[in-house]
Short mmCIF file of C-alpha atoms and ligand atoms in Angstrom, two decimals:
data_model
loop_
_atom_site.label_atom_id
_atom_site.label_comp_id
_atom_site.label_asym_id
_atom_site.label_seq_id
_atom_site.Cartn_x
_atom_site.Cartn_y
_atom_site.Cartn_z
CA MET A 25 98.14 82.30 84.59
CA ALA A 26 98.04 80.99 88.16
CA LYS A 27 95.42 79.83 90.62
CA VAL A 28 95.27 82.51 93.29
CA ALA A 29 93.32 83.22 96.49
CA PHE A 30 93.05 86.70 98.01
CA LEU A 31 92.06 86.99 101.69
CA GLY A 32 90.98 90.38 103.07
CA LEU A 33 89.03 92.62 100.70
CA GLY A 34 89.41 95.93 102.53
CA VAL A 35 90.31 99.34 101.11
CA MET A 36 93.58 97.83 99.80
CA GLY A 37 92.76 94.17 99.19
CA PHE A 38 89.59 94.71 97.14
CA PRO A 39 91.30 96.55 94.26
CA MET A 40 94.52 94.48 94.52
CA ALA A 41 92.53 91.27 94.03
CA GLY A 42 90.75 92.97 91.12
CA HIS A 43 94.09 93.62 89.37
CA LEU A 44 95.15 89.98 89.83
CA LYS A 45 92.08 89.00 87.82
CA ALA A 46 91.80 91.79 85.26
CA ARG A 47 95.47 92.63 84.60
CA GLY A 48 97.17 89.42 85.67
CA GLY A 49 94.58 87.15 84.06
CA HIS A 50 94.73 84.81 87.06
CA GLU A 51 91.98 82.53 88.32
CA VAL A 52 91.00 84.27 91.58
CA THR A 53 89.12 82.98 94.64
CA VAL A 54 88.37 85.56 97.34
CA TYR A 55 87.62 85.35 101.05
CA ASN A 56 86.48 88.16 103.34
CA ARG A 57 85.40 87.87 106.99
CA THR A 58 82.31 89.96 106.17
CA ALA A 59 80.99 87.77 103.37
CA ALA A 60 79.00 90.56 101.67
CA LYS A 61 82.27 92.19 100.49
CA ALA A 62 83.40 88.93 98.88
CA ASP A 63 80.03 88.61 97.14
CA LEU A 64 80.32 92.20 95.90
CA TRP A 65 83.83 91.49 94.58
CA VAL A 66 82.58 88.42 92.68
CA ALA A 67 79.66 90.43 91.29
CA GLN A 68 82.13 93.02 89.96
CA HIS A 69 84.98 90.80 88.82
CA GLY A 70 83.73 87.23 88.43
CA GLY A 71 85.75 84.46 90.09
CA ARG A 72 84.64 82.61 93.21
CA ALA A 73 84.03 83.46 96.89
CA ALA A 74 85.00 81.00 99.63
CA ARG A 75 83.49 81.08 103.10
CA ALA A 76 86.66 80.29 105.11
CA PRO A 77 90.40 81.00 104.65
CA ARG A 78 91.27 77.29 104.50
CA GLU A 79 88.63 76.62 101.84
CA ALA A 80 89.87 79.62 99.80
CA ALA A 81 93.49 78.40 100.00
CA GLN A 82 92.86 74.83 98.89
CA GLY A 83 94.38 73.95 95.51
CA GLN A 84 95.89 77.42 94.93
CA ASP A 85 99.38 78.21 93.64
CA PHE A 86 99.41 81.51 95.58
CA VAL A 87 97.53 82.81 98.61
CA PHE A 88 97.60 86.61 99.03
CA LEU A 89 96.56 88.33 102.25
CA CYS A 90 95.87 91.90 103.29
CA VAL A 91 94.27 92.09 106.74
CA GLY A 92 94.70 94.45 109.71
CA ASN A 93 97.42 93.51 112.22
CA ASP A 94 99.46 90.65 113.72
CA ASP A 95 96.50 89.06 115.53
CA ASP A 96 94.28 89.21 112.43
CA LEU A 97 97.06 87.61 110.43
CA ARG A 98 97.44 84.74 112.89
CA GLN A 99 93.66 84.18 112.88
CA VAL A 100 93.47 83.97 109.10
CA THR A 101 96.57 81.81 108.56
CA LEU A 102 96.98 79.48 111.56
CA GLY A 103 94.51 77.21 113.31
CA ALA A 104 91.83 74.83 112.13
CA ASP A 105 90.21 77.05 109.51
CA GLY A 106 93.40 79.00 108.68
CA ALA A 107 94.74 79.33 105.15
CA LEU A 108 98.01 77.47 105.81
CA GLY A 109 96.06 74.31 106.63
CA GLY A 110 94.59 74.30 103.12
CA MET A 111 97.80 74.96 101.19
CA ALA A 112 99.65 72.32 99.20
CA LYS A 113 103.42 71.74 99.25
CA GLY A 114 105.14 74.13 96.84
CA ALA A 115 102.43 76.79 97.06
CA VAL A 116 103.35 80.35 98.10
CA MET A 117 101.75 82.70 100.64
CA VAL A 118 102.28 86.46 100.06
CA ASP A 119 101.28 88.73 102.95
CA HIS A 120 100.59 92.41 102.21
CA THR A 121 99.44 93.29 105.75
CA THR A 122 101.58 95.88 107.58
CA ALA A 123 102.60 93.78 110.59
CA SER A 124 105.61 93.07 112.80
CA ALA A 125 108.80 91.42 111.56
CA ASP A 126 108.27 88.84 114.33
CA VAL A 127 104.97 87.60 112.93
CA ALA A 128 106.52 87.44 109.45
CA ARG A 129 109.32 85.22 110.75
CA GLU A 130 106.81 83.10 112.71
CA LEU A 131 104.66 82.53 109.60
CA HIS A 132 107.75 81.86 107.46
CA VAL A 133 108.69 79.03 109.86
CA ALA A 134 105.10 77.67 110.07
CA ALA A 135 104.81 77.70 106.27
CA ALA A 136 108.23 76.07 105.76
CA ALA A 137 107.19 73.17 108.04
CA LEU A 138 104.41 72.45 105.49
CA GLY A 139 106.66 72.92 102.43
CA VAL A 140 104.92 76.24 101.68
CA GLY A 141 106.82 79.43 100.74
CA PHE A 142 106.15 82.68 102.60
CA ILE A 143 106.92 86.26 101.52
CA ASP A 144 106.21 89.25 103.79
CA ALA A 145 105.28 91.99 101.34
CA PRO A 146 103.84 95.15 102.93
CA VAL A 147 102.93 97.93 100.54
CA SER A 148 103.16 101.69 100.20
CA GLY A 149 101.09 103.91 97.93
CA GLY A 150 97.76 103.98 99.76
CA GLN A 151 94.25 103.49 98.45
CA ALA A 152 95.00 105.34 95.21
CA GLY A 153 98.10 103.18 94.63
CA ALA A 154 96.02 100.03 95.13
CA GLU A 155 93.20 101.24 92.87
CA ASN A 156 95.60 102.30 90.11
CA GLY A 157 97.77 99.18 90.52
CA VAL A 158 100.96 101.17 91.16
CA LEU A 159 101.95 100.05 94.67
CA THR A 160 105.48 99.83 96.03
CA VAL A 161 106.00 96.36 97.52
CA MET A 162 108.78 95.66 100.07
CA CYS A 163 109.55 91.94 100.33
CA GLY A 164 111.28 89.56 102.73
CA GLY A 165 111.84 85.84 102.24
CA ASP A 166 113.74 83.25 100.22
CA ALA A 167 114.98 84.20 96.74
CA PRO A 168 113.54 81.20 94.81
CA VAL A 169 110.10 81.73 96.40
CA TYR A 170 110.25 85.46 95.67
CA ALA A 171 111.16 84.74 92.03
CA LYS A 172 107.91 82.77 91.68
CA ALA A 173 105.79 85.45 93.36
CA GLU A 174 107.19 88.59 91.72
CA PRO A 175 105.49 88.20 88.29
CA VAL A 176 102.12 87.69 90.02
CA ILE A 177 102.59 90.69 92.37
CA ALA A 178 103.40 92.75 89.23
CA ALA A 179 99.65 92.93 88.49
CA PHE A 180 99.30 95.72 91.09
CA ALA A 181 102.88 96.96 91.64
CA ARG A 182 105.06 99.64 90.11
CA MET A 183 108.06 98.66 92.24
CA CYS A 184 108.66 95.32 93.95
CA LYS A 185 111.95 94.18 95.48
CA LEU A 186 113.30 91.42 97.72
CA LEU A 187 115.17 93.17 100.55
CA GLY A 188 116.45 90.23 102.60
CA PRO A 189 115.29 87.20 104.60
CA ALA A 190 111.86 86.77 106.24
CA GLY A 191 110.82 89.94 108.09
CA SER A 192 112.88 92.27 105.86
CA GLY A 193 109.81 93.53 104.00
CA GLN A 194 108.18 94.54 107.30
CA LEU A 195 111.43 96.18 108.50
CA ALA A 196 111.59 98.17 105.23
CA LYS A 197 107.98 99.30 105.70
CA MET A 198 108.98 100.52 109.19
CA VAL A 199 111.69 102.66 107.57
CA ASN A 200 109.00 104.03 105.22
CA GLN A 201 106.67 104.95 108.10
CA ILE A 202 109.51 106.49 110.17
CA CYS A 203 110.41 108.69 107.16
CA ILE A 204 106.78 109.79 106.73
CA ALA A 205 106.01 110.57 110.41
CA GLY A 206 108.42 113.46 110.96
CA LEU A 207 107.89 114.76 107.45
CA VAL A 208 104.11 115.14 107.87
CA GLN A 209 104.64 117.05 111.13
CA ALA A 210 107.08 119.39 109.38
CA LEU A 211 104.64 119.93 106.51
CA SER A 212 101.85 120.65 109.01
CA GLU A 213 104.02 123.20 110.82
CA GLY A 214 104.95 124.87 107.52
CA ILE A 215 101.32 125.23 106.43
CA HIS A 216 100.28 126.37 109.93
CA PHE A 217 103.02 129.01 109.93
CA GLY A 218 102.07 130.18 106.42
CA GLN A 219 98.44 130.58 107.43
CA LYS A 220 99.39 132.54 110.58
CA ALA A 221 101.69 134.74 108.50
CA GLY A 222 98.77 135.63 106.23
CA LEU A 223 100.37 134.10 103.13
CA ASP A 224 98.56 132.57 100.16
CA VAL A 225 99.60 129.06 101.22
CA GLU A 226 98.64 127.40 97.93
CA ALA A 227 100.81 129.83 96.00
CA VAL A 228 103.69 129.33 98.44
CA ILE A 229 103.53 125.55 98.13
CA GLU A 230 103.31 125.69 94.35
CA VAL A 231 106.64 127.51 94.45
CA ILE A 232 108.46 125.58 97.18
CA SER A 233 107.31 122.19 95.88
CA ARG A 234 109.67 122.85 92.94
CA GLY A 235 112.56 123.25 95.40
CA ALA A 236 114.32 121.25 98.09
CA ALA A 237 111.25 120.97 100.37
CA GLN A 238 109.35 118.87 97.81
CA SER A 239 107.81 115.56 98.94
CA TRP A 240 104.99 113.16 97.98
CA GLN A 241 103.07 114.34 101.05
CA MET A 242 103.48 117.98 100.01
CA GLU A 243 102.43 117.41 96.40
CA ASN A 244 99.45 115.21 97.23
CA ARG A 245 98.14 116.74 100.46
CA TYR A 246 98.81 120.49 100.57
CA LYS A 247 95.51 121.56 99.01
CA THR A 248 93.35 119.43 101.31
CA MET A 249 95.44 120.33 104.36
CA ASN A 250 95.15 124.03 103.60
CA ALA A 251 91.38 123.58 103.26
CA GLY A 252 91.24 121.76 106.64
CA LYS A 253 90.04 118.50 105.01
CA PHE A 254 91.46 115.27 106.33
CA ASN A 255 89.58 112.50 104.59
CA PHE A 256 92.03 111.55 101.86
CA GLY A 257 93.98 108.45 102.68
CA PHE A 258 95.77 106.46 105.33
CA ALA A 259 93.97 106.70 108.69
CA VAL A 260 95.51 107.88 111.97
CA ASP A 261 94.43 104.65 113.72
CA TRP A 262 96.42 102.62 111.17
CA MET A 263 99.41 104.96 111.48
CA ARG A 264 99.49 104.51 115.27
CA LYS A 265 99.45 100.73 114.76
CA ASP A 266 102.41 101.07 112.38
CA LEU A 267 104.35 103.45 114.65
CA SER A 268 103.88 101.17 117.64
CA ILE A 269 105.43 98.35 115.57
CA CYS A 270 108.36 100.67 114.65
CA LEU A 271 108.91 101.77 118.25
CA ALA A 272 108.80 98.18 119.57
CA GLU A 273 111.34 97.10 116.96
CA ALA A 274 113.55 100.11 117.81
CA ARG A 275 113.53 99.12 121.49
CA ARG A 276 114.94 95.75 120.40
CA ASN A 277 117.52 96.94 117.87
CA GLY A 278 118.65 100.04 119.81
CA ALA A 279 117.68 102.62 117.14
CA HIS A 280 116.92 106.13 118.45
CA LEU A 281 113.58 107.44 117.13
CA PRO A 282 112.85 110.57 119.20
CA VAL A 283 110.80 112.40 116.55
CA THR A 284 108.86 109.27 115.59
CA ALA A 285 107.97 108.71 119.27
CA LEU A 286 106.82 112.33 119.61
CA VAL A 287 104.73 112.23 116.43
CA ASP A 288 103.10 109.02 117.70
CA GLN A 289 101.96 111.03 120.74
CA PHE A 290 100.71 113.82 118.46
CA TYR A 291 98.58 111.24 116.64
CA SER A 292 97.24 110.16 120.02
CA ASP A 293 96.05 113.80 120.44
CA VAL A 294 94.32 113.55 117.05
CA GLN A 295 92.55 110.39 118.20
CA THR A 296 91.36 112.29 121.28
CA MET A 297 89.93 114.88 118.88
CA ALA A 298 87.82 112.01 117.37
CA GLY A 299 90.20 111.95 114.41
CA GLY A 300 91.12 108.25 114.41
CA ARG A 301 89.73 107.82 110.89
CA TRP A 302 91.12 111.14 109.59
CA ASP A 303 94.11 110.81 107.29
CA THR A 304 97.66 111.26 108.60
CA SER A 305 97.91 114.88 107.42
CA SER A 306 95.50 115.77 110.28
CA LEU A 307 98.57 116.57 112.43
CA LEU A 308 97.79 120.09 111.19
CA ALA A 309 94.40 120.03 112.98
CA ARG A 310 96.01 119.70 116.43
CA LEU A 311 98.11 122.84 115.84
CA LYS A 312 94.96 124.96 115.59
P1 NAP B 30 90.60 97.71 105.94
O1 NAP B 30 89.90 98.43 104.85
O2 NAP B 30 90.18 97.93 107.35
O3 NAP B 30 90.49 96.15 105.61
C1 NAP B 30 90.97 95.17 106.49
C2 NAP B 30 90.60 93.81 105.92
O4 NAP B 30 91.06 92.80 106.80
C3 NAP B 30 89.09 93.60 105.79
O5 NAP B 30 88.85 92.79 104.68
C4 NAP B 30 88.76 92.85 107.10
O6 NAP B 30 87.59 92.07 107.02
C5 NAP B 30 89.97 91.97 107.21
N1 NAP B 30 90.21 91.49 108.58
C6 NAP B 30 90.63 92.24 109.62
N2 NAP B 30 90.75 91.45 110.72
C7 NAP B 30 90.40 90.21 110.34
C8 NAP B 30 90.32 88.97 111.02
N3 NAP B 30 90.65 88.87 112.32
N4 NAP B 30 89.92 87.89 110.33
C9 NAP B 30 89.59 88.01 109.01
N5 NAP B 30 89.66 89.14 108.32
C10 NAP B 30 90.05 90.23 108.97
O7 NAP B 30 92.18 97.98 105.89
P2 NAP B 30 93.10 98.40 104.66
O8 NAP B 30 93.14 99.87 104.56
O9 NAP B 30 92.75 97.59 103.46
O10 NAP B 30 94.53 97.95 105.24
C11 NAP B 30 94.92 96.59 105.27
C12 NAP B 30 96.40 96.50 105.66
O11 NAP B 30 97.17 97.25 104.71
C13 NAP B 30 96.71 97.08 107.04
O12 NAP B 30 97.72 96.32 107.64
C14 NAP B 30 97.21 98.49 106.71
O13 NAP B 30 98.08 98.98 107.71
C15 NAP B 30 97.91 98.24 105.40
N6 NAP B 30 98.03 99.43 104.53
C16 NAP B 30 96.95 100.23 104.31
C17 NAP B 30 97.09 101.36 103.50
C18 NAP B 30 95.93 102.30 103.25
O14 NAP B 30 96.16 103.40 102.70
N7 NAP B 30 94.70 101.94 103.59
C19 NAP B 30 98.32 101.65 102.89
C20 NAP B 30 99.39 100.78 103.11
C21 NAP B 30 99.23 99.69 103.94
P3 NAP B 30 86.12 92.75 107.28
O15 NAP B 30 85.70 93.32 105.96
O16 NAP B 30 85.27 91.62 107.72
O17 NAP B 30 86.32 93.78 108.35
#
């Protein structure tokens, strides 16, 4: 059992922090910018709510984070009221935000200067994965620090792996998002074509999902996509944030991502259709 703080109780962080308490048996302190969510978490799970990141981080063995983007991360970790300022030597910070590899390296250096360990640990598996405690966690950092963090992360993970030095977790998450982007467009085109062809799309997918076209997106999204419902998971606004991180990294490392770049523009169309909060399968909506 460890002393743990969790900062950022959004769609993902709220249930992840819950698993640290209920499954992991850890002593959990939470912080959320909008304090009402932290109070709600404490009402549901017990534990303690702190009113600032630094206060939450004081005296903890581990500080977990899951906020929005690079700027949010810097706000919550660095500066006068930031979590790093409250952390003791030997403590470990684990960041589950999907952010750039640059900010992961920057925080790794800032933490090391204080004798604090830092693991970048973005996740895949969505809201359902967080609620069911079966996330995939992609980690970057130092092996001895990771070895300390892995048993704690296990409270909400089905798969967790160290993939290299600081930033490697974020780079792996970029690979994940690049793989998803083109696939969701292809799935949208397949369903669109099936509808235009007058087929029973559900029956078609039930058959082809047992063959080579099978994917997580197909299995989990085809019914809602076919029904024109797009309120079932990861939002387009978040996906565009992630794709912009991928495309910026690709400009630096020379990778060619033509389909990813195109799909990013397709998501920009969806935003223009007021679909920023629709889930990523809404690429189908812009074909209609
Ligand atoms: P969310 O529901 O919007 O929650 C974001 C959390 O971050 C909230 O607790 C928010 O506080 C906090 N926050 C944002 N900016 C902050 C700031 N400047 N200072 C302090 N707190 C701040 O988002 P989410 O869906 O949980 O996603 C969180 C991260 O996980 C993102 O990086 C996302 O890309 C990634 N992710 C999400 C999913 C998914 O399916 N949702 C899947 C994989 C990865 P308030 O409550 O005050 O707004």
